[in-house]
Amino acid sequence: MHKNPLPDKDMKNLALSRGSRMANTVEILSSMTSPAFAQGSKRFIKGACLALLVAAFTGSTAIGQQRFVLNSQAQLPTIGDPADRIFSPTQELKLGEDFLRSVYRSGAVLQEPEVSTYLQHLGGTLTASLGNNDYNYTFFVINDLAINAFAVPGGFIGVNAGLILAANNESELAGVVSHEIAHVAQRHIARRIADMSETQLPTLGAVLAGILLASNSDSSDAGQAMIYAGVAGQAQSMVNFTRQNEIEADRVGLQILYNAGFDPNGMADFFRIMQRQRFGRIPEEYRFLLTHPLDNVRISEAQGRIDKLPEQKHTSSLNFRLAKARLQAVTSNDPRKLVLNIEKNIQARAKPDVVELYAYSQALERNGEYSKAREQLEALIDKDPENITYQLAYARALHYDNKIKEAEKTLEKMFVIYPGNFSVNYYYALVLKEAGKAAEGRDLLKQYLRRNSAPTIDVYKLLAELHADSGSRINSQQALAEYHFGMGNYQAAIFQLKHALNDTDLDFVTRAQIEQRLREMLEKTES
C-alpha cells in the first residue's frame, strides 16, 4: 500500500477536517452535473483533464487453464484504507452515478444496444474473475473516436468508440477494460484524494474549473491552460502516487485478464502501439497518452510478468468482431465513403470474410441503402441462421425501410428463441409500437425490466412512449421520470413524479410507489 506522504500534523488536521473536506470534494465533483457542464462535456471526456478524475489504462487479457490468486500486494483495500477518511463506498457510488448521469445528459454516451450489450458482457466476464467484488460494474461506450478509456468511483467504466476500433483483437480491448476495473477495485481515485493535503485539494478544484471553462468555450485554450497549471502545481509525491497506481493496476489488471481467459500478451502489445505515439506532439486521436502515461519501465515490467505465465492463446470472438464492425458503421461521418472502401476490399478478395460482409451490410444501412443491406444479410443468415446479430440487423433494416410487418414477424421469431436478450426485446417493442401494438410492446419491456437491468437509458423513453400510446398516462410519467433521472435531468424527473401525484384518480398502492420513488430521487439529488 502507498505510504501517506503527509506529516503527522497534517494527518491530524486532515482527520479533524473530514466533514468539511468531504463536503468540499463532493461540491467540486457535483458541479460536473450542472447544466453548464452538460453543454460541452464531450470535450471533457476527450481532454487531458481526465488525469485527476479518471484512472489510467494498461492493456490486455489472458487465457489460462490455471488461475492465480491476487497476491498480498494486490489485495483490495481493507477497512482501514486511507480512502475511508474521505469516501465511504456509498459516497463513491453516488459520485459515480452523478458523473454517469452528467455524461448521459451531454449526449456523449453511445446508446447502441448491440455494442453496449457486448461491452457489458465483456466487462462481466472480467469482473467475474475478481473473486471479492465490492462493486456492481457498469460499462458504457463514449461516442468519441479519440483513443481513451476511464474509470470513475463506484464501478463506472467508459470506453471510447475509438479505442474499441483501435484494438487489433479482443485481448487488447479486454486488457484496457481489466486495467480500468483494477483502478476501481483498488479505489485509486478515492485513495488519491485522501492523500491530498489541504494545499493540494485546491489543485483538484483548479483542474475541474478548467474542465468547466474548456467545455463552455469556443476555444478551450483558457481552460486547458488552467488544467495544465493545476497539474503542474502538484507535489512530486502526487506524481509518484500516480505512477504507483498505474503499476498496481498493471499488476492486478493482468491477474484479472489471466483468470478471465484472455491472452496476456495483448496488454503489452497495446502498450507498444500506444508508446510509438508518445514522441513529439501527440496526435488528437491519441489523447489516451495524456491521461495514461507510459514509459519503458512499465512496459518491461508488464512483459516480465507476462513471460512468467504459461503461454496461452486466445482467438477473438465473433461477437467482438461483429460489434467492432457495427461500431465502425454507426460512428462513420462519411458512410458513402465507407461503403466504397469495403466494396473495394471485398472485390479484392477471392472469398470475403463473413465479418467483412456484415460490415458491408452495416455500412449500407448507415448510408440508407436498406434493400442492399438486406441482400447481404440474407446471404449471411443462410450460412448461419442462428446468428442473432445477423437476424437483428435484418430486422432493423426492414424497420428502417418501413417494412413494419416483416420486421415484426422476424423479431417475433427471435423473441421465442432469445427471450432474455436486451436488443431483441428493445427492437421488438419498438417495432410493435410502430405496428400499432403499443400495449404488447409495453408488457414486453416491463417484463424484461422486472428481471434485468438495461444497458441503455433509452429503454425508459421507449417504455414511456408505449405507456402513453396504450393510454397509461401515470405509468408513462413514471417511466419518463426514470429516463430523465438516468439522463441527469433531475428537475424534469422530479416534475414528472410530482405531476403524476396530482392525479386524483391514483390508487393507494400506486401513489405510495410514486411517493417512495420521489423521496429516493430527492435524497440522491440533495445529499
Short mmCIF file of C-alpha atoms in Angstrom, two decimals:
data_model
loop_
_atom_site.label_atom_id
_atom_site.label_comp_id
_atom_site.label_asym_id
_atom_site.label_seq_id
_atom_site.Cartn_x
_atom_site.Cartn_y
_atom_site.Cartn_z
CA MET A 1 0.00 0.00 0.00
CA HIS A 2 1.09 3.58 -0.56
CA LYS A 3 2.59 5.29 2.44
CA ASN A 4 0.85 8.59 3.12
CA PRO A 5 3.32 11.42 2.46
CA LEU A 6 1.68 13.90 4.85
CA PRO A 7 3.41 14.84 8.14
CA ASP A 8 1.73 13.77 11.38
CA LYS A 9 0.45 17.29 11.97
CA ASP A 10 -1.18 17.43 8.58
CA MET A 11 -2.58 13.96 9.06
CA LYS A 12 -4.21 15.08 12.30
CA ASN A 13 -5.68 18.15 10.62
CA LEU A 14 -6.88 16.00 7.75
CA ALA A 15 -8.71 13.67 10.10
CA LEU A 16 -10.26 16.56 12.07
CA SER A 17 -11.50 18.23 8.91
CA ARG A 18 -13.02 15.13 7.34
CA GLY A 19 -16.51 16.60 7.25
CA SER A 20 -15.53 19.86 5.58
CA ARG A 21 -13.09 18.12 3.21
CA MET A 22 -15.77 15.66 2.12
CA ALA A 23 -18.25 18.49 1.58
CA ASN A 24 -15.74 20.45 -0.48
CA THR A 25 -14.83 17.45 -2.59
CA VAL A 26 -18.44 16.48 -3.22
CA GLU A 27 -19.26 20.09 -4.11
CA ILE A 28 -16.44 20.20 -6.65
CA LEU A 29 -17.31 16.87 -8.24
CA SER A 30 -21.05 17.54 -8.13
CA SER A 31 -20.52 20.73 -10.11
CA MET A 32 -19.86 18.43 -13.07
CA THR A 33 -23.58 17.63 -13.14
CA SER A 34 -24.61 21.25 -13.63
CA PRO A 35 -26.34 22.36 -16.86
CA ALA A 36 -23.29 24.46 -17.71
CA PHE A 37 -21.07 21.40 -17.71
CA ALA A 38 -23.58 19.43 -19.73
CA GLN A 39 -23.40 21.80 -22.69
CA GLY A 40 -19.92 20.73 -23.64
CA SER A 41 -18.82 17.70 -21.70
CA LYS A 42 -17.75 15.82 -24.82
CA ARG A 43 -14.59 17.90 -24.72
CA PHE A 44 -14.23 16.96 -21.09
CA ILE A 45 -14.40 13.28 -21.97
CA LYS A 46 -11.61 13.68 -24.52
CA GLY A 47 -9.38 16.10 -22.63
CA ALA A 48 -6.30 15.60 -20.56
CA CYS A 49 -8.30 16.73 -17.57
CA LEU A 50 -9.32 13.11 -17.01
CA ALA A 51 -5.95 12.64 -15.32
CA LEU A 52 -7.33 13.58 -11.91
CA LEU A 53 -10.81 12.10 -12.17
CA VAL A 54 -10.13 9.19 -14.45
CA ALA A 55 -8.00 6.23 -13.66
CA ALA A 56 -5.41 5.15 -16.16
CA PHE A 57 -5.09 2.25 -18.59
CA THR A 58 -2.90 -0.77 -19.25
CA GLY A 59 -3.99 -3.39 -21.60
CA SER A 60 -4.86 -6.97 -22.45
CA THR A 61 -6.17 -10.35 -21.38
CA ALA A 62 -5.07 -13.85 -20.75
CA ILE A 63 -6.35 -17.31 -21.38
CA GLY A 64 -5.34 -19.76 -18.72
CA GLN A 65 -6.12 -23.27 -17.57
CA GLN A 66 -4.75 -22.41 -14.15
CA ARG A 67 -5.86 -19.39 -12.17
CA PHE A 68 -3.68 -17.42 -9.82
CA VAL A 69 -4.85 -15.59 -6.73
CA LEU A 70 -4.38 -11.88 -6.14
CA ASN A 71 -1.18 -11.63 -4.15
CA SER A 72 -0.82 -9.76 -0.90
CA GLN A 73 0.36 -6.61 -2.67
CA ALA A 74 -2.64 -6.58 -4.94
CA GLN A 75 -5.47 -7.26 -2.49
CA LEU A 76 -8.39 -4.90 -2.34
CA PRO A 77 -8.16 -2.09 0.22
CA THR A 78 -9.24 -3.03 3.72
CA ILE A 79 -11.48 -1.22 6.19
CA GLY A 80 -8.52 0.78 7.42
CA ASP A 81 -7.76 2.19 3.99
CA PRO A 82 -6.96 5.96 4.00
CA ALA A 83 -9.70 6.48 1.42
CA ASP A 84 -12.28 5.70 4.09
CA ARG A 85 -11.43 9.03 5.73
CA ILE A 86 -12.86 10.82 2.70
CA PHE A 87 -15.23 8.50 0.86
CA SER A 88 -17.42 5.66 2.00
CA PRO A 89 -18.36 3.09 -0.65
CA THR A 90 -21.85 4.64 -0.69
CA GLN A 91 -20.40 8.10 -1.34
CA GLU A 92 -18.17 6.72 -4.09
CA LEU A 93 -21.24 5.19 -5.71
CA LYS A 94 -23.13 8.49 -5.59
CA LEU A 95 -20.22 10.37 -7.17
CA GLY A 96 -20.00 7.77 -9.91
CA GLU A 97 -23.75 7.84 -10.56
CA ASP A 98 -23.76 11.64 -10.73
CA PHE A 99 -20.85 11.56 -13.16
CA LEU A 100 -22.53 8.98 -15.38
CA ARG A 101 -25.77 10.94 -15.50
CA SER A 102 -23.90 14.09 -16.47
CA VAL A 103 -22.23 12.21 -19.33
CA TYR A 104 -25.57 10.81 -20.47
CA ARG A 105 -27.07 14.31 -20.32
CA SER A 106 -24.27 15.62 -22.53
CA GLY A 107 -25.17 13.12 -25.24
CA ALA A 108 -21.68 11.60 -25.11
CA VAL A 109 -22.84 8.03 -24.39
CA LEU A 110 -23.42 5.90 -27.48
CA GLN A 111 -26.74 4.16 -26.83
CA GLU A 112 -26.30 1.42 -29.39
CA PRO A 113 -27.97 -1.73 -27.95
CA GLU A 114 -25.77 -4.37 -29.60
CA VAL A 115 -22.44 -2.66 -28.89
CA SER A 116 -23.50 -1.78 -25.34
CA THR A 117 -24.59 -5.34 -24.68
CA TYR A 118 -21.28 -6.69 -25.97
CA LEU A 119 -19.18 -4.34 -23.81
CA GLN A 120 -21.27 -5.12 -20.72
CA HIS A 121 -20.81 -8.85 -21.37
CA LEU A 122 -17.06 -8.46 -21.80
CA GLY A 123 -16.87 -6.43 -18.59
CA GLY A 124 -18.95 -9.00 -16.75
CA THR A 125 -16.61 -11.78 -17.87
CA LEU A 126 -13.65 -9.85 -16.48
CA THR A 127 -15.22 -8.81 -13.18
CA ALA A 128 -16.33 -12.39 -12.56
CA SER A 129 -12.63 -13.28 -12.21
CA LEU A 130 -12.10 -10.76 -9.40
CA GLY A 131 -13.18 -13.04 -6.60
CA ASN A 132 -14.01 -10.43 -3.96
CA ASN A 133 -16.15 -7.90 -5.80
CA ASP A 134 -17.48 -4.90 -3.90
CA TYR A 135 -18.97 -3.09 -6.90
CA ASN A 136 -21.71 -3.62 -9.45
CA TYR A 137 -19.79 -2.51 -12.53
CA THR A 138 -21.38 -0.53 -15.33
CA PHE A 139 -19.67 -0.34 -18.72
CA PHE A 140 -20.63 2.19 -21.38
CA VAL A 141 -19.39 3.38 -24.77
CA ILE A 142 -18.44 7.01 -25.36
CA ASN A 143 -19.28 8.29 -28.84
CA ASP A 144 -15.79 9.63 -29.45
CA LEU A 145 -13.18 8.41 -31.92
CA ALA A 146 -10.27 9.51 -29.72
CA ILE A 147 -8.45 6.56 -28.16
CA ASN A 148 -9.27 6.64 -24.46
CA ALA A 149 -10.87 4.78 -21.57
CA PHE A 150 -11.54 5.80 -17.98
CA ALA A 151 -12.86 4.64 -14.64
CA VAL A 152 -14.96 6.58 -12.14
CA PRO A 153 -15.56 5.78 -8.44
CA GLY A 154 -18.35 3.31 -7.81
CA GLY A 155 -17.60 0.94 -10.68
CA PHE A 156 -18.43 3.04 -13.75
CA ILE A 157 -16.13 2.42 -16.71
CA GLY A 158 -16.29 4.23 -20.03
CA VAL A 159 -14.57 3.11 -23.22
CA ASN A 160 -14.30 5.41 -26.22
CA ALA A 161 -15.52 4.08 -29.54
CA GLY A 162 -12.12 4.99 -30.95
CA LEU A 163 -10.34 2.64 -28.56
CA ILE A 164 -12.59 -0.29 -29.45
CA LEU A 165 -11.95 0.36 -33.13
CA ALA A 166 -8.19 0.62 -32.49
CA ALA A 167 -7.98 -2.76 -30.73
CA ASN A 168 -6.49 -5.34 -33.08
CA ASN A 169 -8.01 -8.21 -31.15
CA GLU A 170 -10.31 -8.92 -28.23
CA SER A 171 -7.45 -9.47 -25.80
CA GLU A 172 -6.20 -5.92 -26.33
CA LEU A 173 -9.63 -4.47 -25.63
CA ALA A 174 -10.11 -6.72 -22.62
CA GLY A 175 -6.74 -5.53 -21.34
CA VAL A 176 -7.88 -1.92 -21.35
CA VAL A 177 -11.09 -2.79 -19.55
CA SER A 178 -9.39 -5.00 -16.95
CA HIS A 179 -6.90 -2.27 -16.13
CA GLU A 180 -9.76 0.16 -15.51
CA ILE A 181 -11.50 -2.46 -13.37
CA ALA A 182 -8.33 -2.71 -11.31
CA HIS A 183 -8.34 1.06 -10.71
CA VAL A 184 -11.89 0.86 -9.38
CA ALA A 185 -11.27 -2.26 -7.30
CA GLN A 186 -8.19 -0.67 -5.72
CA ARG A 187 -10.10 2.58 -5.02
CA HIS A 188 -7.29 4.59 -6.58
CA ILE A 189 -9.25 7.80 -7.06
CA ALA A 190 -10.60 7.83 -3.52
CA ARG A 191 -7.16 6.94 -2.14
CA ARG A 192 -5.58 9.70 -4.18
CA ILE A 193 -7.96 12.33 -2.84
CA ALA A 194 -7.39 11.02 0.66
CA ASP A 195 -3.66 11.55 0.22
CA MET A 196 -4.02 15.19 -0.77
CA SER A 197 -3.03 17.83 1.73
CA GLU A 198 -5.10 20.98 2.27
CA THR A 199 -2.84 22.80 -0.19
CA GLN A 200 -3.27 20.10 -2.81
CA LEU A 201 -7.06 19.90 -2.70
CA PRO A 202 -7.45 23.28 -4.46
CA THR A 203 -5.45 21.74 -7.33
CA LEU A 204 -8.36 19.41 -7.92
CA GLY A 205 -10.65 22.41 -7.91
CA ALA A 206 -8.44 24.21 -10.43
CA VAL A 207 -8.43 21.23 -12.74
CA LEU A 208 -12.19 20.79 -12.57
CA ALA A 209 -12.72 24.52 -13.00
CA GLY A 210 -10.57 24.24 -16.12
CA ILE A 211 -12.79 21.41 -17.31
CA LEU A 212 -15.87 23.59 -16.94
CA LEU A 213 -14.19 26.55 -18.63
CA ALA A 214 -12.92 24.46 -21.51
CA SER A 215 -16.27 22.77 -22.03
CA ASN A 216 -18.20 26.03 -22.24
CA SER A 217 -15.92 27.97 -24.54
CA ASP A 218 -15.50 28.01 -28.31
CA SER A 219 -11.77 27.98 -27.66
CA SER A 220 -10.52 25.67 -24.95
CA ASP A 221 -7.12 27.39 -24.64
CA ALA A 222 -8.01 29.17 -21.41
CA GLY A 223 -9.46 26.05 -19.86
CA GLN A 224 -6.54 23.89 -20.94
CA ALA A 225 -4.10 26.44 -19.51
CA MET A 226 -5.81 26.21 -16.15
CA ILE A 227 -5.85 22.43 -16.32
CA TYR A 228 -2.15 22.15 -17.05
CA ALA A 229 -1.29 24.82 -14.47
CA GLY A 230 -3.17 22.83 -11.86
CA VAL A 231 -1.43 19.61 -12.76
CA ALA A 232 1.98 21.29 -12.91
CA GLY A 233 1.45 22.70 -9.43
CA GLN A 234 1.15 19.30 -7.79
CA ALA A 235 3.85 18.00 -5.48
CA GLN A 236 6.24 15.31 -6.69
CA SER A 237 4.70 12.92 -4.19
CA MET A 238 1.41 13.09 -6.10
CA VAL A 239 3.19 12.27 -9.37
CA ASN A 240 4.82 9.27 -7.72
CA PHE A 241 1.48 8.19 -6.32
CA THR A 242 0.01 8.25 -9.82
CA ARG A 243 2.85 6.07 -11.07
CA GLN A 244 2.27 3.66 -8.20
CA ASN A 245 -1.43 3.49 -9.10
CA GLU A 246 -0.50 2.60 -12.66
CA ILE A 247 1.91 -0.13 -11.64
CA GLU A 248 -0.60 -1.57 -9.18
CA ALA A 249 -3.37 -1.50 -11.80
CA ASP A 250 -1.00 -3.18 -14.29
CA ARG A 251 -0.38 -6.00 -11.86
CA VAL A 252 -3.96 -6.51 -10.72
CA GLY A 253 -5.32 -5.98 -14.24
CA LEU A 254 -3.06 -8.69 -15.60
CA GLN A 255 -4.31 -11.11 -12.96
CA ILE A 256 -7.91 -10.29 -13.87
CA LEU A 257 -7.09 -10.88 -17.53
CA TYR A 258 -5.39 -14.20 -16.97
CA ASN A 259 -8.14 -15.53 -14.74
CA ALA A 260 -10.78 -14.46 -17.27
CA GLY A 261 -9.17 -16.49 -20.04
CA PHE A 262 -7.58 -13.97 -22.43
CA ASP A 263 -4.11 -13.73 -23.95
CA PRO A 264 -1.87 -11.72 -21.57
CA ASN A 265 0.33 -10.54 -24.45
CA GLY A 266 -2.47 -8.26 -25.56
CA MET A 267 -1.60 -5.97 -22.67
CA ALA A 268 1.99 -5.45 -23.73
CA ASP A 269 1.04 -5.30 -27.41
CA PHE A 270 -1.35 -2.42 -26.83
CA PHE A 271 1.26 -0.68 -24.67
CA ARG A 272 3.74 -0.80 -27.52
CA ILE A 273 1.24 0.52 -30.04
CA MET A 274 0.49 3.48 -27.80
CA GLN A 275 4.10 4.14 -26.87
CA ARG A 276 5.04 4.63 -30.52
CA GLN A 277 2.81 7.70 -30.50
CA ARG A 278 4.35 9.36 -27.45
CA PHE A 279 7.30 11.07 -29.12
CA GLY A 280 6.83 14.62 -30.34
CA ARG A 281 3.37 16.17 -30.49
CA ILE A 282 0.67 13.71 -29.52
CA PRO A 283 -1.97 13.50 -32.27
CA GLU A 284 -5.55 14.40 -31.36
CA GLU A 285 -6.73 10.83 -31.71
CA TYR A 286 -4.19 9.64 -29.12
CA ARG A 287 -5.45 11.70 -26.18
CA PHE A 288 -5.14 8.41 -24.33
CA LEU A 289 -1.47 9.10 -23.79
CA LEU A 290 -2.15 12.33 -21.93
CA THR A 291 -4.23 10.57 -19.30
CA HIS A 292 -2.48 7.18 -19.32
CA PRO A 293 1.27 7.88 -19.28
CA LEU A 294 3.51 5.07 -20.44
CA ASP A 295 7.23 4.50 -20.02
CA ASN A 296 9.70 1.76 -20.86
CA VAL A 297 9.87 0.60 -17.25
CA ARG A 298 6.14 -0.05 -17.05
CA ILE A 299 6.11 -1.88 -20.37
CA SER A 300 9.09 -4.04 -19.45
CA GLU A 301 7.62 -4.85 -16.03
CA ALA A 302 4.33 -5.86 -17.62
CA GLN A 303 6.13 -8.03 -20.16
CA GLY A 304 8.21 -9.59 -17.39
CA ARG A 305 5.07 -10.66 -15.52
CA ILE A 306 3.56 -11.99 -18.75
CA ASP A 307 6.69 -14.02 -19.54
CA LYS A 308 6.32 -15.89 -16.24
CA LEU A 309 2.87 -17.15 -17.24
CA PRO A 310 2.30 -20.28 -19.31
CA GLU A 311 1.87 -19.35 -22.96
CA GLN A 312 -1.79 -19.05 -23.76
CA LYS A 313 -3.57 -18.07 -26.93
CA HIS A 314 -6.98 -16.53 -27.39
CA THR A 315 -8.99 -16.18 -30.57
CA SER A 316 -11.14 -13.08 -30.76
CA SER A 317 -14.81 -13.96 -30.52
CA LEU A 318 -17.12 -13.42 -33.46
CA ASN A 319 -19.17 -11.14 -31.21
CA PHE A 320 -16.18 -8.84 -30.74
CA ARG A 321 -15.52 -8.64 -34.47
CA LEU A 322 -19.18 -8.01 -35.29
CA ALA A 323 -19.55 -5.37 -32.57
CA LYS A 324 -16.48 -3.61 -33.95
CA ALA A 325 -17.94 -3.71 -37.47
CA ARG A 326 -21.25 -2.30 -36.24
CA LEU A 327 -19.42 0.42 -34.34
CA GLN A 328 -17.41 1.38 -37.42
CA ALA A 329 -20.65 1.95 -39.32
CA VAL A 330 -22.61 3.89 -36.69
CA THR A 331 -19.67 6.24 -35.94
CA SER A 332 -18.81 6.92 -39.59
CA ASN A 333 -19.05 10.54 -40.67
CA ASP A 334 -18.94 9.54 -44.32
CA PRO A 335 -20.96 6.33 -44.78
CA ARG A 336 -20.82 6.54 -48.57
CA LYS A 337 -17.03 6.52 -48.48
CA LEU A 338 -17.14 3.60 -46.02
CA VAL A 339 -19.37 1.66 -48.41
CA LEU A 340 -16.96 2.23 -51.30
CA ASN A 341 -13.91 1.24 -49.23
CA ILE A 342 -15.48 -2.02 -48.09
CA GLU A 343 -16.68 -2.79 -51.62
CA LYS A 344 -13.13 -2.33 -52.85
CA ASN A 345 -11.76 -4.69 -50.18
CA ILE A 346 -14.39 -7.33 -50.90
CA GLN A 347 -13.71 -7.22 -54.65
CA ALA A 348 -10.01 -7.75 -53.97
CA ARG A 349 -10.68 -11.00 -52.10
CA ALA A 350 -11.44 -14.37 -53.63
CA LYS A 351 -13.56 -15.26 -50.59
CA PRO A 352 -14.58 -12.35 -48.34
CA ASP A 353 -14.72 -12.91 -44.60
CA VAL A 354 -18.20 -13.07 -43.05
CA VAL A 355 -17.34 -10.14 -40.77
CA GLU A 356 -16.40 -8.05 -43.79
CA LEU A 357 -19.72 -8.90 -45.44
CA TYR A 358 -21.54 -7.96 -42.23
CA ALA A 359 -19.57 -4.71 -42.07
CA TYR A 360 -20.64 -4.04 -45.66
CA SER A 361 -24.30 -4.55 -44.73
CA GLN A 362 -23.97 -2.14 -41.81
CA ALA A 363 -22.29 0.49 -43.95
CA LEU A 364 -25.11 0.13 -46.49
CA GLU A 365 -27.67 0.52 -43.71
CA ARG A 366 -25.88 3.60 -42.40
CA ASN A 367 -25.96 5.02 -45.93
CA GLY A 368 -29.69 4.40 -46.24
CA GLU A 369 -29.38 1.54 -48.74
CA TYR A 370 -31.67 -0.82 -46.83
CA SER A 371 -32.56 -3.16 -49.67
CA LYS A 372 -28.90 -3.83 -50.48
CA ALA A 373 -28.16 -4.28 -46.79
CA ARG A 374 -30.84 -6.96 -46.54
CA GLU A 375 -29.41 -8.81 -49.54
CA GLN A 376 -26.06 -9.11 -47.77
CA LEU A 377 -27.70 -10.16 -44.52
CA GLU A 378 -29.90 -12.77 -46.19
CA ALA A 379 -26.78 -14.44 -47.56
CA LEU A 380 -25.17 -14.41 -44.11
CA ILE A 381 -28.31 -15.79 -42.46
CA ASP A 382 -28.47 -18.63 -44.99
CA LYS A 383 -24.99 -19.70 -43.85
CA ASP A 384 -25.58 -19.10 -40.14
CA PRO A 385 -29.34 -18.98 -39.44
CA GLU A 386 -28.90 -18.94 -35.65
CA ASN A 387 -26.66 -15.89 -35.54
CA ILE A 388 -28.58 -13.32 -33.51
CA THR A 389 -26.52 -10.37 -34.79
CA TYR A 390 -27.40 -11.08 -38.42
CA GLN A 391 -31.07 -11.54 -37.55
CA LEU A 392 -31.20 -8.28 -35.59
CA ALA A 393 -29.52 -6.37 -38.38
CA TYR A 394 -32.00 -7.82 -40.87
CA ALA A 395 -34.98 -6.82 -38.71
CA ARG A 396 -33.52 -3.35 -38.22
CA ALA A 397 -33.05 -2.88 -41.98
CA LEU A 398 -36.69 -3.90 -42.52
CA HIS A 399 -37.81 -1.42 -39.86
CA TYR A 400 -35.77 1.44 -41.29
CA ASP A 401 -37.18 0.64 -44.73
CA ASN A 402 -40.71 0.97 -43.30
CA LYS A 403 -41.46 -2.73 -43.76
CA ILE A 404 -43.01 -2.98 -40.30
CA LYS A 405 -44.98 -6.23 -40.69
CA GLU A 406 -41.93 -8.11 -41.98
CA ALA A 407 -39.79 -6.70 -39.18
CA GLU A 408 -42.40 -7.71 -36.61
CA LYS A 409 -42.51 -11.30 -37.88
CA THR A 410 -38.71 -11.56 -37.81
CA LEU A 411 -38.46 -10.23 -34.26
CA GLU A 412 -41.37 -12.37 -33.06
CA LYS A 413 -39.46 -15.49 -34.10
CA MET A 414 -36.29 -14.18 -32.48
CA PHE A 415 -38.09 -13.41 -29.22
CA VAL A 416 -39.21 -17.03 -28.92
CA ILE A 417 -35.59 -18.17 -29.20
CA TYR A 418 -33.90 -15.32 -27.28
CA PRO A 419 -36.46 -14.04 -24.74
CA GLY A 420 -33.76 -12.67 -22.41
CA ASN A 421 -31.74 -10.74 -24.98
CA PHE A 422 -31.96 -6.97 -24.46
CA SER A 423 -31.52 -5.99 -28.10
CA VAL A 424 -34.27 -8.39 -29.20
CA ASN A 425 -36.64 -7.03 -26.54
CA TYR A 426 -35.82 -3.42 -27.37
CA TYR A 427 -36.19 -3.68 -31.14
CA TYR A 428 -39.27 -5.91 -30.86
CA ALA A 429 -41.00 -3.42 -28.56
CA LEU A 430 -40.05 -0.58 -30.89
CA VAL A 431 -41.49 -2.37 -33.93
CA LEU A 432 -44.66 -3.30 -32.02
CA LYS A 433 -45.12 0.41 -31.28
CA GLU A 434 -44.78 1.19 -34.99
CA ALA A 435 -47.25 -1.60 -35.78
CA GLY A 436 -49.89 -0.04 -33.52
CA LYS A 437 -49.46 -2.69 -30.81
CA ALA A 438 -48.20 -0.46 -28.03
CA ALA A 439 -49.78 -2.49 -25.22
CA GLU A 440 -47.90 -5.61 -26.33
CA GLY A 441 -44.63 -3.70 -26.56
CA ARG A 442 -45.24 -2.14 -23.15
CA ASP A 443 -45.82 -5.52 -21.50
CA LEU A 444 -42.75 -6.91 -23.23
CA LEU A 445 -40.41 -4.23 -21.86
CA LYS A 446 -41.99 -4.25 -18.39
CA GLN A 447 -41.41 -7.99 -18.13
CA TYR A 448 -37.80 -7.62 -19.27
CA LEU A 449 -37.04 -4.79 -16.83
CA ARG A 450 -38.52 -6.74 -13.91
CA ARG A 451 -35.84 -9.37 -14.44
CA ASN A 452 -32.89 -7.50 -15.92
CA SER A 453 -31.09 -4.19 -15.96
CA ALA A 454 -30.90 -2.33 -19.26
CA PRO A 455 -27.55 -1.33 -20.82
CA THR A 456 -29.05 1.88 -22.26
CA ILE A 457 -31.21 4.62 -20.74
CA ASP A 458 -33.26 4.95 -23.93
CA VAL A 459 -35.29 1.91 -22.92
CA TYR A 460 -37.20 4.04 -20.39
CA LYS A 461 -38.00 6.65 -23.02
CA LEU A 462 -39.40 3.93 -25.28
CA LEU A 463 -41.37 2.46 -22.37
CA ALA A 464 -42.84 5.89 -21.61
CA GLU A 465 -43.98 6.22 -25.23
CA LEU A 466 -45.51 2.74 -25.16
CA HIS A 467 -47.40 3.54 -21.95
CA ALA A 468 -48.67 6.80 -23.45
CA ASP A 469 -49.76 5.13 -26.70
CA SER A 470 -51.63 2.45 -24.76
CA GLY A 471 -53.42 5.00 -22.56
CA SER A 472 -51.41 4.56 -19.35
CA ARG A 473 -50.61 8.20 -18.59
CA ILE A 474 -49.47 7.70 -14.99
CA ASN A 475 -47.17 4.83 -15.93
CA SER A 476 -45.83 6.91 -18.81
CA GLN A 477 -44.93 9.69 -16.39
CA GLN A 478 -43.17 7.21 -14.10
CA ALA A 479 -41.14 5.76 -16.97
CA LEU A 480 -40.33 9.23 -18.27
CA ALA A 481 -39.14 10.20 -14.79
CA GLU A 482 -36.73 7.26 -14.81
CA TYR A 483 -35.46 8.30 -18.24
CA HIS A 484 -34.85 11.91 -17.17
CA PHE A 485 -33.23 10.83 -13.92
CA GLY A 486 -30.91 8.44 -15.72
CA MET A 487 -30.01 11.24 -18.13
CA GLY A 488 -29.18 13.57 -15.25
CA ASN A 489 -32.19 15.84 -15.81
CA TYR A 490 -33.15 15.74 -12.13
CA GLN A 491 -35.69 18.56 -12.11
CA ALA A 492 -37.51 17.09 -15.10
CA ALA A 493 -37.65 13.69 -13.38
CA ILE A 494 -38.99 15.17 -10.15
CA PHE A 495 -41.52 17.25 -12.09
CA GLN A 496 -42.92 14.14 -13.77
CA LEU A 497 -43.49 12.36 -10.46
CA LYS A 498 -44.97 15.41 -8.74
CA HIS A 499 -47.27 15.93 -11.71
CA ALA A 500 -48.37 12.29 -11.51
CA LEU A 501 -49.23 12.73 -7.81
CA ASN A 502 -51.67 15.48 -8.74
CA ASP A 503 -53.92 12.91 -10.40
CA THR A 504 -56.97 12.47 -8.17
CA ASP A 505 -57.69 9.01 -9.58
CA LEU A 506 -54.46 7.49 -8.24
CA ASP A 507 -55.00 4.32 -6.24
CA PHE A 508 -53.35 3.98 -2.84
CA VAL A 509 -50.65 1.50 -3.91
CA THR A 510 -49.55 3.48 -6.98
CA ARG A 511 -49.48 6.73 -5.00
CA ALA A 512 -47.31 5.11 -2.35
CA GLN A 513 -44.94 3.78 -5.01
CA ILE A 514 -44.58 7.19 -6.66
CA GLU A 515 -44.07 8.95 -3.33
CA GLN A 516 -41.36 6.46 -2.37
CA ARG A 517 -39.54 6.87 -5.68
CA LEU A 518 -39.81 10.66 -5.39
CA ARG A 519 -38.20 10.53 -1.93
CA GLU A 520 -35.38 8.40 -3.31
CA MET A 521 -34.72 10.84 -6.14
CA LEU A 522 -34.77 13.82 -3.80
CA GLU A 523 -32.36 12.11 -1.43
CA LYS A 524 -29.93 11.33 -4.24
CA THR A 525 -30.01 14.85 -5.64
CA GLU A 526 -29.86 16.68 -2.31
CA SER A 527 -27.32 14.53 -0.43
#
